[in-house]
Amino acid sequence: MIRGVKGSLLAAVSLALVGCAANGKETASAGDKPAEKPVKFNKDPYPSTYKGYPTRLTVVKGVTIFDGEGGRIDNGSIVMTSGKVDRIGGPDMELPTDADVIDGTGKYLTPGVIDIHSHLGDYPSPSVDAHSDGNEATSPTTPEVWSEHSVWPQDPGFSRALANGGVTSLQILPGSANLMGGRSITLKNVPSRTVQGMKFPGAPYGLKMACGENPKRVYGGKGRMPSTRMGNFAVNRATWQKAAAYKKKMDDGKAVDRDLAMETLAGVLSGEILVHNHCYRADEMALVIDMSKEFGYKVSTFHHAVESYKIADLLAKEGICSAMWADWWGFKMEAYDSVNENIPLVYKAGACTIVHSDDANQIQRLNQEAAKARAAGRRIGIDVSDEQAWTWLSYNPAKALGIADKTGSLKPGKMADVVLWNGNPFSAYTRPEKVWIDGALMFDANDPKRRPVSDFELGQPGEGDVK
Amino acid sequence: MIRALLLSAAAIVAAPAAAQDIAITNAKLVIGDGSAPIEGGTVVVRGGKVVAAGAGVAVPAGVERVDAQGRYVTPGIVAAFSRVGLTEVDAVTGTNDRSAPRTRFSAGLDIAPALNPMGSPVAVNRASGVTRAIVAPSGSSNLFAGQGAVVDLADDMDMVTKPRALQYVAFGEDGSAKAGGSRAALFLLFREQLLAARSYARNPATLAEWGNDAMIQRADADALVRVIDGSTPLFVRVDRAVDIVNVIKLKGEFPALKLVLVGATEGWLVARDIAAAKVPVLVSPLTDLPSSFEQLGATQSNAGRLKAAGVDVSVGVFDDDDAHKMGYATQYAGNLVGLARVPGASGMTWDQAFASISSVPARAVGMEGSIGSLRPGRAGDVVIWDNDPLELGSRPTMLWIDGKAQSLTTRQDRLRDRYLTPQEGALPKAYDR
């Protein structure tokens, strides 16, 4: 399904180039395919300018490989060329003779970690008020805001996530003050002068939604709706109703006034934009699932889903991913029923399982969070192998973000987003040694020149330190 | 199989813990003082205290034996800086006694009656191997936050190991904001309050003379007198390098001050000053982001560099959720071991890293002689682990506090058991317990 969605998005983008009229009144694009729906507005006005950095033909051999989709190769090798994974295999695989060869003996190789829930750039370091750009907390629904318009590419958090966490892609979400917080953006974790230079080419947009305590607290505190969970749903439903009417008008080929909020929601209803729903409690997730059916959209992923273990069967049946912490709990009422076995219990039920951070520190150790969750599972007899657990860190988040055809696992032809770890990455004693993004070596623990220093850090205490 | 395992855990809950004389044998024994683990070690606990630990220790007659089967046996973790017992759900104010933002008292506040040993964070942290914690209040409306305590995490009504074990004050940006908006105001307010307390100590009548202009209440003055004379250690939250230097300089004016630095994110930049002043430091070792302008020099090498300079460094969890996730102490210590393998970085050896979460924090609060290691005379806080305690996901299999076996079952375990299969049976889940 996701594949289909992306195809239609790309088609829409190319048509959009001719679809935007100067006088503000949008004209339908004729295009060259009369069967296509008329496209009213440019759907990609801030296009990605990211291109992979220079690569070299590279081989890592003699290494333990987790392929990201649950496969494992001992004493394996990988060949990376022109930014792609060329092939991976065992000790017998034929290797090019003109490559840079890295001996991976005793080390581990994985796809890069993908964090599906980050606010880097929107809530950057230093976290001073002047940088607080993650919550447009002025209206309970703001689907018209785009998180990419807040991202500060100089956030030092990006390089920490790269160097300590092996994070190669991440989704930047607006915050959870609002029921509909706005659009998310998926980034490649490369330093850049502009956010466009980080945008993951072709990744679908997401819509951040939030259940529960945050919206009712923020707006109830302002003396306005919603102040209760039922208020949350009422505002959501009224907004979806409006969006459905807007979309129908567009589908019927009628002229509509441009409405940035409705454009985003119509994109959700047509399946082009994926819903990422902050939602802790099992009962609320079940209600959201019903709401999504009422208005005809699908939740890609519940984030912070600390109670997924209570409805893991329902989530498996509905094909909805859960993005979870290993052991956060107790900071608010809806995080009270967290259990350390949440992640393995969701995995055991056959539902899509993701480890996420929502945190500028923990994004540096998502591998360790997965390790803790896996250990908790093993203690109750849910035996998850290393290579299976790695699906929580790369392939599953890639699927949930609609980019699994491009990254998230080490399959030939995919982006060479790769981490070489100096030991088993499920050990506290292990660190990334090298990280490639699109086959370009972007971090090397042994080479101080392969360590980005953001503009903000230049000339400051500790500049260029190992951190 | 799972169900049988869980039932046996439940049985332990039902039986109240009694003091035991125990000998844990066949251990990979970690004393906790920075020495290397001892293979085939034995630790003997009698009357709630460690009486012997090491290789070739004889088991006295009449002492219950526990065979550790070669597993790691360690002292319980001492959380270097936490709020355990002070809060149940952070965002539910009625359950949260960490801070008292609207009180007119400050240094005189004493957290002892706010501690709740029945709160679920106590059991959850105990199940991750924490047996003692240094607990500080978060703050009041005034500069001084009040008096913290050293606590145990045993399943009984008395958490307090040592009451009024520390006074807590935040310097840097937090303290400046409270003092009026500048570090100048902060240092002045700090001095004026201590000087007022000193005057009061010399002549209690002065407090009455100050009347409504008094900047401190009597109870606050009493507490600050104990800070001035060094009988209560002063825990100072401070991050910026020059702030650390200036805090240490306060000892010139108040020579008996027993300073302990909390945070010290830029401590490595002034490591020699800290070492020369013999001031212990409690750090959040993985803090590596310039979260504020007073933390620009943040690096995970901070702990290792301080240690290398001769500073007593304890590892704690300050910048995380410090009431609920003290179990992160072992993970953080493990990360310091890993950091030692990164070119250009500074970490710790395994032995040093374990000491930094056991005997070193005990020493910081002046209790090295009674908790934090398995040296004779210390409290019988002993943990048997299923694996290397600094590795991810390792858990205690048995745990004693003051020689009493403790339950490792938590409310979270009960929830987990209820939803091992999420489908409801003949009756709703509410009937399943």
Tab-separated table of N, CA, C and O in Angstrom, chain A residues 223-261:
chain	number	residue	atom	x	y	z
A	223	GLY	N	-8.385	27.829	28.781
A	223	GLY	CA	-9.817	28.044	28.911
A	223	GLY	C	-10.577	27.833	27.620
A	223	GLY	O	-11.603	28.460	27.376
A	224	ARG	N	-10.076	26.978	26.787
A	224	ARG	CA	-10.776	26.727	25.521
A	224	ARG	C	-10.781	25.233	25.212
A	224	ARG	O	-10.067	24.448	25.830
A	225	MET	N	-11.577	24.870	24.260
A	225	MET	CA	-11.706	23.481	23.858
A	225	MET	C	-10.453	23.055	23.104
A	225	MET	O	-9.960	23.838	22.299
A	226	PRO	N	-9.964	21.847	23.330
A	226	PRO	CA	-10.469	20.801	24.212
A	226	PRO	C	-9.870	20.895	25.625
A	226	PRO	O	-8.718	21.257	25.779
A	227	SER	N	-10.671	20.540	26.590
A	227	SER	CA	-10.145	20.438	27.952
A	227	SER	C	-10.329	19.037	28.505
A	227	SER	O	-9.997	18.779	29.651
A	228	THR	N	-10.904	18.161	27.690
A	228	THR	CA	-11.134	16.773	28.103
A	228	THR	C	-10.788	15.851	26.940
A	228	THR	O	-10.638	16.299	25.791
A	229	ARG	N	-10.727	14.583	27.237
A	229	ARG	CA	-10.503	13.622	26.150
A	229	ARG	C	-11.686	13.617	25.181
A	229	ARG	O	-11.513	13.478	23.981
A	230	MET	N	-12.900	13.782	25.694
A	230	MET	CA	-14.019	13.820	24.756
A	230	MET	C	-13.965	15.092	23.916
A	230	MET	O	-14.350	15.081	22.743
A	231	GLY	N	-13.437	16.151	24.517
A	231	GLY	CA	-13.221	17.369	23.728
A	231	GLY	C	-12.190	17.132	22.630
A	231	GLY	O	-12.343	17.611	21.499
A	232	ASN	N	-11.138	16.387	22.965
A	232	ASN	CA	-10.144	16.034	21.943
A	232	ASN	C	-10.807	15.392	20.729
A	232	ASN	O	-10.563	15.757	19.578
A	233	PHE	N	-11.639	14.414	21.005
A	233	PHE	CA	-12.277	13.707	19.889
A	233	PHE	C	-13.247	14.607	19.134
A	233	PHE	O	-13.338	14.539	17.901
A	234	ALA	N	-13.969	15.435	19.859
A	234	ALA	CA	-14.933	16.303	19.179
A	234	ALA	C	-14.226	17.239	18.206
A	234	ALA	O	-14.673	17.417	17.065
A	235	VAL	N	-13.113	17.823	18.651
A	235	VAL	CA	-12.387	18.742	17.765
A	235	VAL	C	-11.794	17.977	16.584
A	235	VAL	O	-11.864	18.417	15.430
A	236	ASN	N	-11.249	16.810	16.867
A	236	ASN	CA	-10.701	15.994	15.777
A	236	ASN	C	-11.769	15.662	14.740
A	236	ASN	O	-11.567	15.812	13.537
A	237	ARG	N	-12.913	15.204	15.229
A	237	ARG	CA	-13.954	14.745	14.294
A	237	ARG	C	-14.490	15.907	13.468
A	237	ARG	O	-14.706	15.770	12.261
A	238	ALA	N	-14.677	17.040	14.120
A	238	ALA	CA	-15.172	18.201	13.371
A	238	ALA	C	-14.170	18.595	12.285
A	238	ALA	O	-14.558	18.972	11.168
A	239	THR	N	-12.898	18.477	12.615
A	239	THR	CA	-11.868	18.866	11.646
A	239	THR	C	-11.793	17.872	10.496
A	239	THR	O	-11.671	18.250	9.324
A	240	TRP	N	-11.893	16.581	10.826
A	240	TRP	CA	-11.887	15.569	9.757
A	240	TRP	C	-13.107	15.742	8.855
A	240	TRP	O	-13.036	15.546	7.640
A	241	GLN	N	-14.237	16.089	9.483
A	241	GLN	CA	-15.452	16.282	8.696
A	241	GLN	C	-15.247	17.386	7.657
A	241	GLN	O	-15.595	17.244	6.487
A	242	LYS	N	-14.627	18.456	8.115
A	242	LYS	CA	-14.360	19.586	7.222
A	242	LYS	C	-13.390	19.162	6.112
A	242	LYS	O	-13.561	19.521	4.935
A	243	ALA	N	-12.397	18.372	6.514
A	243	ALA	CA	-11.402	17.929	5.533
A	243	ALA	C	-12.027	17.021	4.487
A	243	ALA	O	-11.701	17.106	3.292
A	244	ALA	N	-12.926	16.164	4.948
A	244	ALA	CA	-13.574	15.255	4.005
A	244	ALA	C	-14.384	16.051	2.981
A	244	ALA	O	-14.380	15.735	1.769
A	245	ALA	N	-15.070	17.099	3.438
A	245	ALA	CA	-15.855	17.929	2.520
A	245	ALA	C	-14.946	18.654	1.532
A	245	ALA	O	-15.234	18.760	0.337
A	246	TYR	N	-13.818	19.145	2.037
A	246	TYR	CA	-12.843	19.850	1.184
A	246	TYR	C	-12.310	18.918	0.111
A	246	TYR	O	-12.240	19.268	-1.075
A	247	LYS	N	-11.968	17.716	0.567
A	247	LYS	CA	-11.410	16.758	-0.387
A	247	LYS	C	-12.437	16.382	-1.451
A	247	LYS	O	-12.111	16.260	-2.639
A	248	LYS	N	-13.672	16.212	-1.016
A	248	LYS	CA	-14.714	15.821	-1.976
A	248	LYS	C	-14.874	16.902	-3.044
A	248	LYS	O	-14.992	16.607	-4.235
A	249	LYS	N	-14.839	18.135	-2.599
A	249	LYS	CA	-14.952	19.250	-3.547
A	249	LYS	C	-13.815	19.186	-4.577
A	249	LYS	O	-14.033	19.333	-5.783
A	250	MET	N	-12.621	18.930	-4.073
A	250	MET	CA	-11.481	18.826	-4.991
A	250	MET	C	-11.628	17.627	-5.910
A	250	MET	O	-11.401	17.717	-7.113
A	251	ASP	N	-12.023	16.498	-5.334
A	251	ASP	CA	-12.183	15.280	-6.144
A	251	ASP	C	-13.241	15.461	-7.216
A	251	ASP	O	-13.153	14.883	-8.296
A	252	ASP	N	-14.259	16.258	-6.875
A	252	ASP	CA	-15.328	16.499	-7.843
A	252	ASP	C	-14.919	17.515	-8.910
A	252	ASP	O	-15.717	17.887	-9.766
A	253	GLY	N	-13.675	18.005	-8.783
A	253	GLY	CA	-13.187	18.952	-9.779
A	253	GLY	C	-13.691	20.369	-9.580
A	253	GLY	O	-13.585	21.200	-10.475
A	254	LYS	N	-14.228	20.630	-8.403
A	254	LYS	CA	-14.731	21.975	-8.144
A	254	LYS	C	-13.600	22.888	-7.663
A	254	LYS	O	-12.643	22.412	-7.058
A	255	ALA	N	-13.746	24.179	-7.909
A	255	ALA	CA	-12.738	25.135	-7.443
A	255	ALA	C	-12.828	25.271	-5.927
A	255	ALA	O	-13.928	25.350	-5.375
A	256	VAL	N	-11.678	25.257	-5.274
A	256	VAL	CA	-11.650	25.477	-3.826
A	256	VAL	C	-10.650	26.580	-3.539
A	256	VAL	O	-9.667	26.743	-4.257
A	257	ASP	N	-10.944	27.353	-2.498
A	257	ASP	CA	-9.943	28.307	-2.031
A	257	ASP	C	-8.809	27.528	-1.389
A	257	ASP	O	-9.054	26.560	-0.673
A	258	ARG	N	-7.605	28.004	-1.643
A	258	ARG	CA	-6.484	27.260	-1.079
A	258	ARG	C	-6.529	27.338	0.437
A	258	ARG	O	-6.673	28.417	1.011
A	259	ASP	N	-6.423	26.173	1.094
A	259	ASP	CA	-6.459	26.089	2.557
A	259	ASP	C	-5.352	25.120	2.964
A	259	ASP	O	-5.459	23.907	2.760
A	260	LEU	N	-4.292	25.676	3.503
A	260	LEU	CA	-3.099	24.859	3.766
A	260	LEU	C	-3.392	23.741	4.754
A	260	LEU	O	-2.848	22.636	4.645
A	261	ALA	N	-4.242	24.015	5.736
A	261	ALA	CA	-4.571	22.979	6.713
A	261	ALA	C	-5.322	21.845	6.028
A	261	ALA	O	-5.000	20.656	6.211
